[in-house]
Amino acid sequence: MVARLSLIRRYAILGFIIVGYIIFQFTRQHPDVGRMSQKEGLRANSSQFTLEGEPFRILGGSIHYFRVPRAYWGDRLLKMRACGVNTLTTYVPWNLHEPERGVFNFQDQLDLKAYISLAAELGLWVILRPGPYICAEWDLGGLPSWLLRDPDMKLRTTYPGFTEAVDSFFDQLIPRVAPYQYSKGGPIIAVQVENKYGSYAKDVEYMPYIKEALLSRGIEELLLTSDNQDGRNLGGVNGVLETINFQKLSPEGFKYLDAIQPQKPKMVMEYWSGWFDLWGDLHHVFAAEDMVTIVTEILKQDASINLYMFHGGTNFGFMNGAFAIATPMPKPMVTSYDYDAPLSEAGDYTTKYTLLRNVLSRYHSEKLPEVPSLQARRVYEPVIIQKHLSLWESLQFTDKPLKSEKPVNMENLPVNNNNGQSNGYTLYETIIHSGGLLNSMNNVRDRALVFVDKLFVGVLDYKTLECALPDGKGERTLSLLVENSGRLNYGKLLDEQRKGLVGDIELNNTPLRDFIIHSLDMKPGFVNRLSASGQWNSVFQKPSFPGFFHGKLYVGGHPRDTFIRLPGWSKGVVFINGQNLGRHWSMGPQQTLYLPAPWLNRGNNQVVVFEEQEADGKIQFASEPDLGMTVDVQ
């Protein structure tokens, strides 16, 4: 009997050791989990939310980790906390986290766990909006372009080709964030089921599928949906709290919520603090006084709120979306995602911030934290362009071109491990034997520069479908440099967002054949190979367009934020040390590009500009942004 008790005691001790080891390993791997208290999570069982069993009002703000340099995450979140915001909301961009099918990236700039942990450290709760579709004025609403390699793809439905891809992504994403839920001691108090599905609503089985996809992978917190006024009747799913989105106060919205969810808390999941901008339009602003008046009224009605955006950040790279609701001709978003938000693109305080802080302070029992100091700025000396390389000369640094009888759209090119090309430019070349009328048959997506023997002859886009080619003798090379200007991020045309040449083009009513196709996605590896090559030409030789232009920015001392100005340039892309800052286009409204200090080095920095049609001899800098002439949001 004594021996048996001794054996039981040993097993008990061993069990404690094993449990202790498991707890140690878990807390070691998730050091921030367990920091927050362990009472009842966010509940929506009465007219007010409760958290930890006490009444709770969500004072939320959206900041997207993928639009802010990681080095500035803390700065932006501290400023948000100091404004009186208690809850961070963020989307998760599937297309960045899975750039190729089965290849996942949750590191560095995309370290979502680090972002959530940082929010917890700074005393912020988190509402996670994992999609898979996010809208966000982001390319294809955050869906990866490789989905469109399937000619039968039906995005945002229970089409097997889509759900299999979603399941694979959620198998990677959800286990990473589930330990950061409130029930596990983390900051995530709610999770959104998809996004604005009522405005799409192509499949009644889709929202229940997404809900189950979250629950079955361990999501335990309160579930929400989010819909605009035009889709609120179709975006709900059983057992999930509905919320609404708007900018101008609409009594019908709250009446709708009260009618379908009596004795449930009301929430504006997206209160639009400003608006996005499109190339060729004006810079949208929404008066600070009007915004704060509406925020005040929402709070007076005992509702919770999330400001979209609190801080917009930047559409770095080629990741901007495009807009087309009332027209079949989409307009791409600009690089800046300033959004006229309370915290500017570069993290500056605005009048909206000051007024909003005053309002939100009334909903805190303690004094708000002190406002953090601003980042210093510097106007660097102009960068003098020293070298250039024509587009044609740069092709040696790209992948092997494809030979194809017919045009192949960008997504179906055999590049990037057969995942196709997602963004950037594609060059299509073929031999012609005469001049005449070139007709795009409306198959250019989105904009093409047309060349004959490397001489520019015209532009084809949604408005201009024809281009006259000059007569000439013998064989000549016709080249079309086609730019993906950004896929639609909203609306019912997502399935049609293939880019490049999506069908035949005709010369004198005859389809052209036998193409050589070059992928120019301009990823960092390509830009770095370009910068390091010895193939550059002196600027004293007359540069040809399109082309790459190279200079060096010298930074003495500690790098500071700045803005790039390009007067005398036309349209293209700017790279700093291989980092794609985004597109520039003289048509505006945006006239400067934000250059964050963390992407600069002490000493020399490599500056490369891809320019389509016109270049100046230097790159200039400014201490303040120029987002263009303004227009009030209607």
Short mmCIF file of C-alpha atoms in Angstrom, two decimals, residues 191-629:
data_model
loop_
_atom_site.label_atom_id
_atom_site.label_comp_id
_atom_site.label_asym_id
_atom_site.label_seq_id
_atom_site.Cartn_x
_atom_site.Cartn_y
_atom_site.Cartn_z
CA VAL A 191 -13.20 39.11 -34.40
CA GLN A 192 -14.99 40.23 -37.56
CA VAL A 193 -16.59 37.68 -39.89
CA GLU A 194 -15.50 38.65 -43.44
CA ASN A 195 -16.17 42.28 -44.44
CA LYS A 196 -19.08 44.17 -46.00
CA TYR A 197 -20.50 41.01 -47.50
CA GLY A 198 -23.96 42.54 -47.77
CA SER A 199 -22.70 44.69 -50.64
CA TYR A 200 -21.54 41.56 -52.48
CA ALA A 201 -23.96 38.83 -51.38
CA LYS A 202 -23.43 36.30 -54.18
CA ASP A 203 -23.74 33.15 -52.06
CA VAL A 204 -26.06 32.64 -49.04
CA GLU A 205 -23.82 29.83 -47.78
CA TYR A 206 -20.66 31.92 -47.74
CA MET A 207 -21.00 33.84 -44.46
CA PRO A 208 -21.95 30.71 -42.45
CA TYR A 209 -18.89 29.03 -43.98
CA ILE A 210 -16.55 31.86 -42.88
CA LYS A 211 -18.09 31.88 -39.40
CA GLU A 212 -17.48 28.15 -39.04
CA ALA A 213 -13.97 28.51 -40.50
CA LEU A 214 -13.16 30.86 -37.59
CA LEU A 215 -14.90 28.89 -34.85
CA SER A 216 -13.49 25.52 -35.90
CA ARG A 217 -9.94 26.89 -35.67
CA GLY A 218 -10.31 28.17 -32.14
CA ILE A 219 -11.83 31.65 -32.29
CA GLU A 220 -13.82 32.09 -29.08
CA GLU A 221 -14.40 35.83 -28.77
CA LEU A 222 -17.42 37.89 -29.80
CA LEU A 223 -18.05 37.77 -33.55
CA LEU A 224 -19.09 40.85 -35.55
CA THR A 225 -20.11 41.70 -39.09
CA SER A 226 -19.65 45.09 -40.72
CA ASP A 227 -21.78 46.52 -43.54
CA ASN A 228 -22.48 49.77 -45.31
CA GLN A 229 -26.01 51.05 -45.59
CA ASP A 230 -26.45 49.55 -49.07
CA GLY A 231 -25.64 46.05 -47.86
CA ARG A 232 -26.80 45.87 -44.28
CA ASN A 233 -29.86 43.72 -45.03
CA LEU A 234 -27.77 40.95 -46.61
CA GLY A 235 -24.53 40.81 -44.64
CA GLY A 236 -25.61 39.19 -41.40
CA VAL A 237 -25.17 35.63 -40.17
CA ASN A 238 -26.92 33.86 -37.31
CA GLY A 239 -25.36 34.34 -33.91
CA VAL A 240 -23.11 37.21 -35.00
CA LEU A 241 -23.57 40.84 -33.92
CA GLU A 242 -24.23 43.21 -36.82
CA THR A 243 -22.58 46.64 -36.96
CA ILE A 244 -22.87 49.49 -39.46
CA ASN A 245 -20.56 51.83 -41.37
CA PHE A 246 -21.14 55.46 -42.32
CA GLN A 247 -19.77 59.00 -42.32
CA LYS A 248 -22.80 61.29 -42.19
CA LEU A 249 -25.09 60.43 -39.28
CA SER A 250 -28.09 58.41 -40.42
CA PRO A 251 -30.92 57.71 -37.94
CA GLU A 252 -32.03 54.83 -40.17
CA GLY A 253 -28.85 52.94 -39.40
CA PHE A 254 -29.41 52.82 -35.65
CA LYS A 255 -33.12 52.14 -36.16
CA TYR A 256 -32.18 49.16 -38.31
CA LEU A 257 -29.86 47.78 -35.62
CA ASP A 258 -32.50 48.29 -32.91
CA ALA A 259 -35.08 46.50 -35.06
CA ILE A 260 -33.01 43.41 -35.86
CA GLN A 261 -31.07 43.30 -32.57
CA PRO A 262 -33.31 44.62 -29.78
CA GLN A 263 -31.53 45.03 -26.47
CA LYS A 264 -28.15 44.63 -28.13
CA PRO A 265 -25.32 47.19 -28.15
CA LYS A 266 -25.03 49.46 -31.19
CA MET A 267 -21.71 49.96 -32.91
CA VAL A 268 -20.42 51.95 -35.87
CA MET A 269 -17.66 49.62 -37.02
CA GLU A 270 -16.40 52.09 -39.60
CA TYR A 271 -16.96 55.73 -38.89
CA TRP A 272 -15.21 57.25 -41.89
CA SER A 273 -13.03 60.07 -40.56
CA GLY A 274 -12.10 61.17 -44.10
CA TRP A 275 -11.90 59.54 -47.51
CA PHE A 276 -9.49 58.07 -50.05
CA ASP A 277 -8.08 59.78 -53.15
CA LEU A 278 -7.92 58.73 -56.81
CA TRP A 279 -5.36 59.69 -59.45
CA GLY A 280 -6.80 62.50 -61.56
CA ASP A 281 -9.22 63.70 -58.86
CA LEU A 282 -8.82 66.10 -55.95
CA HIS A 283 -7.69 65.43 -52.36
CA HIS A 284 -10.72 64.64 -50.21
CA VAL A 285 -11.14 66.35 -46.86
CA PHE A 286 -13.86 66.13 -44.24
CA ALA A 287 -14.15 69.12 -41.89
CA ALA A 288 -12.82 68.44 -38.39
CA GLU A 289 -15.73 70.20 -36.75
CA ASP A 290 -18.26 68.13 -38.71
CA MET A 291 -16.47 64.89 -37.86
CA VAL A 292 -16.29 65.61 -34.16
CA THR A 293 -19.94 66.75 -34.03
CA ILE A 294 -21.02 63.40 -35.47
CA VAL A 295 -18.69 61.42 -33.20
CA THR A 296 -20.15 63.27 -30.23
CA GLU A 297 -23.70 62.45 -31.32
CA ILE A 298 -22.87 58.76 -31.85
CA LEU A 299 -21.47 58.55 -28.33
CA LYS A 300 -24.48 60.42 -26.90
CA GLN A 301 -26.66 57.68 -28.37
CA ASP A 302 -24.81 55.18 -26.19
CA ALA A 303 -23.18 53.55 -29.19
CA SER A 304 -19.63 52.29 -29.61
CA ILE A 305 -17.45 53.54 -32.43
CA ASN A 306 -14.39 52.69 -34.49
CA LEU A 307 -12.73 55.47 -36.46
CA TYR A 308 -11.74 54.32 -39.94
CA MET A 309 -9.07 55.51 -40.24
CA PHE A 310 -7.47 56.85 -37.09
CA HIS A 311 -4.17 56.81 -38.97
CA GLY A 312 -4.18 55.81 -42.62
CA GLY A 313 -0.52 55.40 -43.50
CA THR A 314 0.67 54.67 -47.03
CA ASN A 315 -0.07 52.33 -49.95
CA PHE A 316 3.59 51.45 -50.31
CA GLY A 317 4.64 49.52 -53.39
CA PHE A 318 1.97 48.60 -55.93
CA MET A 319 -0.68 47.69 -53.36
CA ASN A 320 -3.25 50.43 -53.93
CA GLY A 321 -6.72 49.39 -55.01
CA ALA A 322 -8.97 50.96 -57.62
CA PHE A 323 -12.47 52.39 -57.62
CA ALA A 324 -15.29 51.89 -60.10
CA ILE A 325 -18.93 51.98 -59.07
CA ALA A 326 -20.77 54.23 -61.51
CA THR A 327 -18.36 53.72 -64.40
CA PRO A 328 -16.77 50.72 -66.17
CA MET A 329 -13.46 52.60 -66.16
CA PRO A 330 -11.75 52.08 -62.79
CA LYS A 331 -9.60 54.79 -61.28
CA PRO A 332 -6.59 53.73 -59.21
CA MET A 333 -6.03 54.98 -55.65
CA VAL A 334 -3.06 57.25 -55.01
CA THR A 335 -0.03 56.14 -53.02
CA SER A 336 -0.87 58.15 -49.91
CA TYR A 337 -3.51 56.72 -47.61
CA ASP A 338 -3.54 59.83 -45.43
CA TYR A 339 -7.37 59.60 -45.53
CA ASP A 340 -7.61 63.05 -43.87
CA ALA A 341 -7.48 61.04 -40.64
CA PRO A 342 -6.87 62.45 -37.12
CA LEU A 343 -3.24 61.31 -37.35
CA SER A 344 -1.67 62.22 -40.69
CA GLU A 345 0.20 59.91 -43.07
CA ALA A 346 3.49 60.84 -41.39
CA GLY A 347 2.09 60.65 -37.85
CA ASP A 348 1.39 64.36 -37.33
CA TYR A 349 -1.39 65.60 -35.06
CA THR A 350 -4.23 67.34 -36.87
CA THR A 351 -7.09 69.55 -35.78
CA LYS A 352 -9.24 66.41 -35.82
CA TYR A 353 -6.88 64.77 -33.33
CA THR A 354 -7.05 67.69 -30.90
CA LEU A 355 -10.85 67.98 -31.04
CA LEU A 356 -11.33 64.22 -30.86
CA ARG A 357 -9.06 63.91 -27.84
CA ASN A 358 -11.16 66.47 -26.04
CA VAL A 359 -14.35 64.48 -26.76
CA LEU A 360 -12.96 61.05 -25.90
CA SER A 361 -11.38 62.28 -22.66
CA ARG A 362 -14.92 62.63 -21.25
CA TYR A 363 -15.34 58.86 -21.48
CA HIS A 364 -12.32 58.05 -19.32
CA SER A 365 -12.29 58.17 -15.54
CA GLU A 366 -8.56 58.88 -15.49
CA LYS A 367 -6.54 61.57 -17.20
CA LEU A 368 -5.35 60.59 -20.68
CA PRO A 369 -1.64 59.90 -21.25
CA GLU A 370 0.56 62.76 -22.36
CA VAL A 371 0.73 63.30 -26.11
CA PRO A 372 4.00 61.87 -27.51
CA SER A 373 6.40 64.18 -29.28
CA LEU A 374 6.51 64.29 -33.08
CA GLN A 375 9.15 62.76 -35.32
CA ALA A 376 11.76 65.23 -36.55
CA ARG A 377 11.88 66.11 -40.26
CA ARG A 378 14.65 67.03 -42.63
CA VAL A 379 14.74 68.59 -46.08
CA TYR A 380 17.68 66.85 -47.69
CA GLU A 381 19.79 68.36 -50.43
CA PRO A 382 18.47 67.45 -53.89
CA VAL A 383 19.65 64.12 -55.28
CA ILE A 384 21.39 64.66 -58.58
CA ILE A 385 20.66 61.95 -61.14
CA GLN A 386 23.97 60.38 -62.12
CA LYS A 387 23.05 57.37 -64.25
CA HIS A 388 20.25 55.94 -66.31
CA LEU A 389 19.30 52.63 -67.87
CA SER A 390 16.62 52.20 -70.51
CA LEU A 391 13.75 49.80 -70.03
CA TRP A 392 15.14 47.65 -72.83
CA GLU A 393 18.57 47.46 -71.19
CA SER A 394 16.98 46.48 -67.86
CA LEU A 395 15.39 43.33 -69.29
CA GLN A 396 18.62 41.40 -68.74
CA PHE A 397 17.87 41.55 -65.00
CA THR A 398 14.38 40.05 -65.31
CA ASP A 399 13.34 36.40 -65.46
CA LYS A 400 13.41 34.54 -68.76
CA PRO A 401 10.63 35.86 -71.03
CA LEU A 402 7.71 33.75 -72.22
CA LYS A 403 7.12 33.04 -75.89
CA SER A 404 3.41 32.73 -76.62
CA GLU A 405 1.27 32.71 -79.73
CA LYS A 406 -1.40 34.81 -78.02
CA PRO A 407 -1.22 37.41 -75.24
CA VAL A 408 -1.21 35.94 -71.72
CA ASN A 409 -2.62 37.95 -68.84
CA MET A 410 -0.34 38.87 -65.95
CA GLU A 411 -1.77 36.37 -63.46
CA ASN A 412 -1.26 33.41 -65.79
CA LEU A 413 2.38 34.06 -66.65
CA PRO A 414 4.70 31.17 -65.66
CA VAL A 415 6.66 33.29 -63.16
CA ASN A 416 7.03 33.35 -59.37
CA ASN A 417 6.94 29.56 -59.11
CA ASN A 418 3.93 29.43 -61.43
CA ASN A 419 1.91 31.80 -59.28
CA GLY A 420 1.84 34.44 -62.00
CA GLN A 421 2.67 38.12 -61.74
CA SER A 422 0.76 40.09 -59.12
CA ASN A 423 1.78 43.71 -59.66
CA GLY A 424 3.86 46.11 -61.69
CA TYR A 425 4.35 46.17 -65.45
CA THR A 426 4.35 43.56 -68.22
CA LEU A 427 6.07 44.10 -71.58
CA TYR A 428 4.49 42.48 -74.64
CA GLU A 429 6.50 42.48 -77.88
CA THR A 430 5.73 41.16 -81.35
CA ILE A 431 6.84 41.73 -84.95
CA ILE A 432 4.74 43.86 -87.33
CA HIS A 433 5.17 44.36 -91.05
CA SER A 434 3.13 47.49 -91.64
CA GLY A 435 1.68 50.55 -90.02
CA GLY A 436 -2.01 51.18 -89.56
CA LEU A 437 -4.60 51.23 -86.81
CA LEU A 438 -3.87 49.35 -83.59
CA ASN A 439 -7.04 48.47 -81.68
CA SER A 440 -6.85 47.22 -78.08
CA MET A 441 -10.33 45.67 -78.29
CA ASN A 442 -10.59 46.99 -74.71
CA ASN A 443 -8.22 44.24 -73.58
CA VAL A 444 -5.58 46.50 -71.99
CA ARG A 445 -5.62 46.34 -68.19
CA ASP A 446 -5.02 49.08 -67.26
CA ARG A 447 -2.73 51.33 -69.27
CA ALA A 448 -0.26 50.64 -72.07
CA LEU A 449 2.56 52.68 -73.53
CA VAL A 450 2.93 51.77 -77.22
CA PHE A 451 6.30 51.71 -79.01
CA VAL A 452 7.47 50.84 -82.52
CA ASP A 453 11.16 49.99 -82.59
CA LYS A 454 11.43 51.53 -79.10
CA LEU A 455 9.96 54.87 -80.25
CA PHE A 456 6.90 56.00 -78.32
CA VAL A 457 3.77 56.33 -80.45
CA GLY A 458 0.84 56.51 -78.01
CA VAL A 459 -1.13 55.34 -74.97
CA LEU A 460 -3.95 52.80 -74.76
CA ASP A 461 -6.29 52.67 -71.77
CA TYR A 462 -10.00 52.41 -70.95
CA LYS A 463 -10.79 55.65 -72.78
CA THR A 464 -8.35 55.36 -75.69
CA LEU A 465 -8.80 52.06 -77.52
CA GLU A 466 -7.00 52.91 -80.77
CA CYS A 467 -3.55 54.09 -81.73
CA ALA A 468 -2.13 54.91 -85.18
CA LEU A 469 1.14 53.14 -85.97
CA PRO A 470 3.49 54.83 -88.48
CA ASP A 471 4.25 53.18 -91.79
CA GLY A 472 7.64 51.59 -92.21
CA LYS A 473 9.61 49.05 -94.24
CA GLY A 474 10.38 45.48 -93.25
CA GLU A 475 10.01 43.91 -89.86
CA ARG A 476 9.61 46.19 -86.87
CA THR A 477 9.08 45.47 -83.18
CA LEU A 478 5.78 46.55 -81.60
CA SER A 479 6.07 46.86 -77.81
CA LEU A 480 3.29 47.42 -75.30
CA LEU A 481 4.34 48.21 -71.74
CA VAL A 482 1.19 47.42 -69.78
CA GLU A 483 0.77 48.70 -66.23
CA ASN A 484 -1.44 47.09 -63.62
CA SER A 485 -2.60 50.34 -61.99
CA GLY A 486 -4.38 48.54 -59.14
CA ARG A 487 -7.17 46.00 -58.96
CA LEU A 488 -10.65 46.91 -57.79
CA ASN A 489 -10.99 46.51 -54.05
CA TYR A 490 -14.78 46.84 -53.81
CA GLY A 491 -17.86 45.92 -55.80
CA LYS A 492 -19.12 42.91 -57.71
CA LEU A 493 -16.43 42.82 -60.42
CA LEU A 494 -13.65 41.23 -58.37
CA ASP A 495 -13.64 38.09 -60.53
CA GLU A 496 -12.75 40.23 -63.56
CA GLN A 497 -9.57 41.80 -62.18
CA ARG A 498 -7.01 40.05 -64.36
CA LYS A 499 -4.33 42.43 -65.62
CA GLY A 500 -1.93 42.89 -68.54
CA LEU A 501 -3.34 41.99 -71.94
CA VAL A 502 -6.48 39.96 -71.21
CA GLY A 503 -7.31 39.18 -74.85
CA ASP A 504 -6.37 39.90 -78.44
CA ILE A 505 -5.24 43.22 -79.83
CA GLU A 506 -5.64 43.89 -83.53
CA LEU A 507 -3.64 45.70 -86.20
CA ASN A 508 -5.79 46.62 -89.18
CA ASN A 509 -8.53 44.25 -87.91
CA THR A 510 -6.15 41.27 -87.68
CA PRO A 511 -5.24 39.80 -84.27
CA LEU A 512 -1.53 39.99 -83.51
CA ARG A 513 0.34 36.78 -82.74
CA ASP A 514 3.73 35.43 -81.58
CA PHE A 515 4.51 37.49 -78.49
CA ILE A 516 7.56 37.65 -76.28
CA ILE A 517 6.36 38.61 -72.78
CA HIS A 518 8.58 40.05 -70.04
CA SER A 519 7.45 40.23 -66.40
CA LEU A 520 8.48 43.50 -64.73
CA ASP A 521 7.09 43.23 -61.22
CA MET A 522 10.08 45.25 -59.93
CA LYS A 523 10.54 43.33 -56.70
CA PRO A 524 13.45 44.29 -54.38
CA GLY A 525 15.74 41.63 -55.85
CA PHE A 526 15.36 43.09 -59.33
CA VAL A 527 15.91 46.66 -58.11
CA ASN A 528 18.98 45.63 -56.10
CA ARG A 529 20.47 43.77 -59.08
CA LEU A 530 19.84 46.86 -61.16
CA SER A 531 21.47 49.19 -58.62
CA ALA A 532 24.55 47.02 -58.26
CA SER A 533 25.11 46.43 -61.96
CA GLY A 534 27.80 48.06 -64.01
CA GLN A 535 25.49 48.52 -66.98
CA TRP A 536 24.34 52.07 -66.20
CA ASN A 537 24.86 54.89 -68.68
CA SER A 538 26.01 58.39 -67.89
CA VAL A 539 23.27 61.02 -67.81
CA PHE A 540 25.37 63.02 -70.23
CA GLN A 541 24.07 60.65 -72.88
CA LYS A 542 20.50 61.42 -73.84
CA PRO A 543 18.27 59.11 -71.78
CA SER A 544 15.54 57.09 -73.44
CA PHE A 545 12.12 56.45 -71.96
CA PRO A 546 10.84 54.48 -70.20
CA GLY A 547 13.92 54.07 -68.07
CA PHE A 548 15.51 53.80 -64.65
CA PHE A 549 17.32 56.78 -63.12
CA HIS A 550 19.87 56.43 -60.35
CA GLY A 551 21.25 58.80 -57.75
CA LYS A 552 22.59 58.77 -54.20
CA LEU A 553 21.02 60.44 -51.17
CA TYR A 554 23.63 61.25 -48.55
CA VAL A 555 22.34 61.28 -44.98
CA GLY A 556 24.64 62.84 -42.43
CA GLY A 557 23.76 62.05 -38.84
CA HIS A 558 20.54 60.38 -37.74
CA PRO A 559 18.03 59.81 -40.59
CA ARG A 560 14.83 61.83 -40.42
CA ASP A 561 11.46 61.62 -42.14
CA THR A 562 11.08 63.58 -45.34
CA PHE A 563 8.91 63.93 -48.45
CA ILE A 564 10.09 63.41 -52.01
CA ARG A 565 9.12 65.97 -54.66
CA LEU A 566 9.43 65.26 -58.39
CA PRO A 567 8.68 68.43 -60.36
CA GLY A 568 9.60 67.90 -63.99
CA TRP A 569 8.94 64.15 -63.81
CA SER A 570 5.87 62.50 -65.31
CA LYS A 571 4.85 59.07 -64.01
CA GLY A 572 6.54 56.09 -62.45
CA VAL A 573 7.80 54.49 -59.25
CA VAL A 574 10.38 55.48 -56.63
CA PHE A 575 12.69 53.04 -54.83
CA ILE A 576 14.90 53.81 -51.82
CA ASN A 577 17.47 51.14 -50.95
CA GLY A 578 15.31 48.66 -52.88
CA GLN A 579 12.16 49.63 -50.97
CA ASN A 580 9.23 50.58 -53.23
CA LEU A 581 7.79 53.87 -51.91
CA GLY A 582 4.93 53.81 -54.42
CA ARG A 583 3.80 55.49 -57.60
CA HIS A 584 4.23 59.11 -58.57
CA TRP A 585 2.13 60.79 -61.27
CA SER A 586 2.25 64.47 -62.16
CA MET A 587 -1.52 64.54 -62.83
CA GLY A 588 -2.02 64.44 -59.06
CA PRO A 589 -3.62 65.17 -56.74
CA GLN A 590 -0.68 63.82 -54.73
CA GLN A 591 2.58 65.67 -55.42
CA THR A 592 4.91 64.25 -52.74
CA LEU A 593 5.86 60.76 -51.55
CA TYR A 594 6.38 60.00 -47.85
CA LEU A 595 9.90 58.70 -47.09
CA PRO A 596 10.11 57.31 -43.53
CA ALA A 597 13.40 57.69 -41.68
CA PRO A 598 13.67 53.97 -40.75
CA TRP A 599 14.16 53.12 -44.42
CA LEU A 600 17.19 55.41 -44.69
CA ASN A 601 20.76 54.67 -43.68
CA ARG A 602 23.50 56.94 -42.45
CA GLY A 603 25.73 57.81 -45.38
CA ASN A 604 24.79 56.96 -48.95
CA ASN A 605 21.35 55.67 -49.92
CA GLN A 606 20.47 54.24 -53.31
CA VAL A 607 17.67 56.13 -55.07
CA VAL A 608 16.16 54.60 -58.22
CA VAL A 609 13.24 56.12 -60.11
CA PHE A 610 11.44 54.25 -62.85
CA GLU A 611 10.09 56.95 -65.15
CA GLU A 612 7.75 56.37 -68.08
CA GLN A 613 8.04 59.54 -70.15
CA GLU A 614 9.82 62.59 -68.71
CA ALA A 615 12.59 63.15 -66.17
CA ASP A 616 14.26 66.05 -64.44
CA GLY A 617 17.92 66.00 -63.49
CA LYS A 618 17.27 65.90 -59.76
CA ILE A 619 14.99 64.63 -56.99
CA GLN A 620 13.88 67.20 -54.44
CA PHE A 621 12.67 67.01 -50.84
CA ALA A 622 10.17 68.82 -48.63
CA SER A 623 9.32 68.96 -44.94
CA GLU A 624 5.56 68.87 -45.49
CA PRO A 625 3.32 66.76 -47.74
CA ASP A 626 1.53 68.11 -50.79
CA LEU A 627 -1.56 65.98 -51.32
CA GLY A 628 -3.08 68.34 -53.87
CA MET A 629 -6.02 70.69 -54.19
#
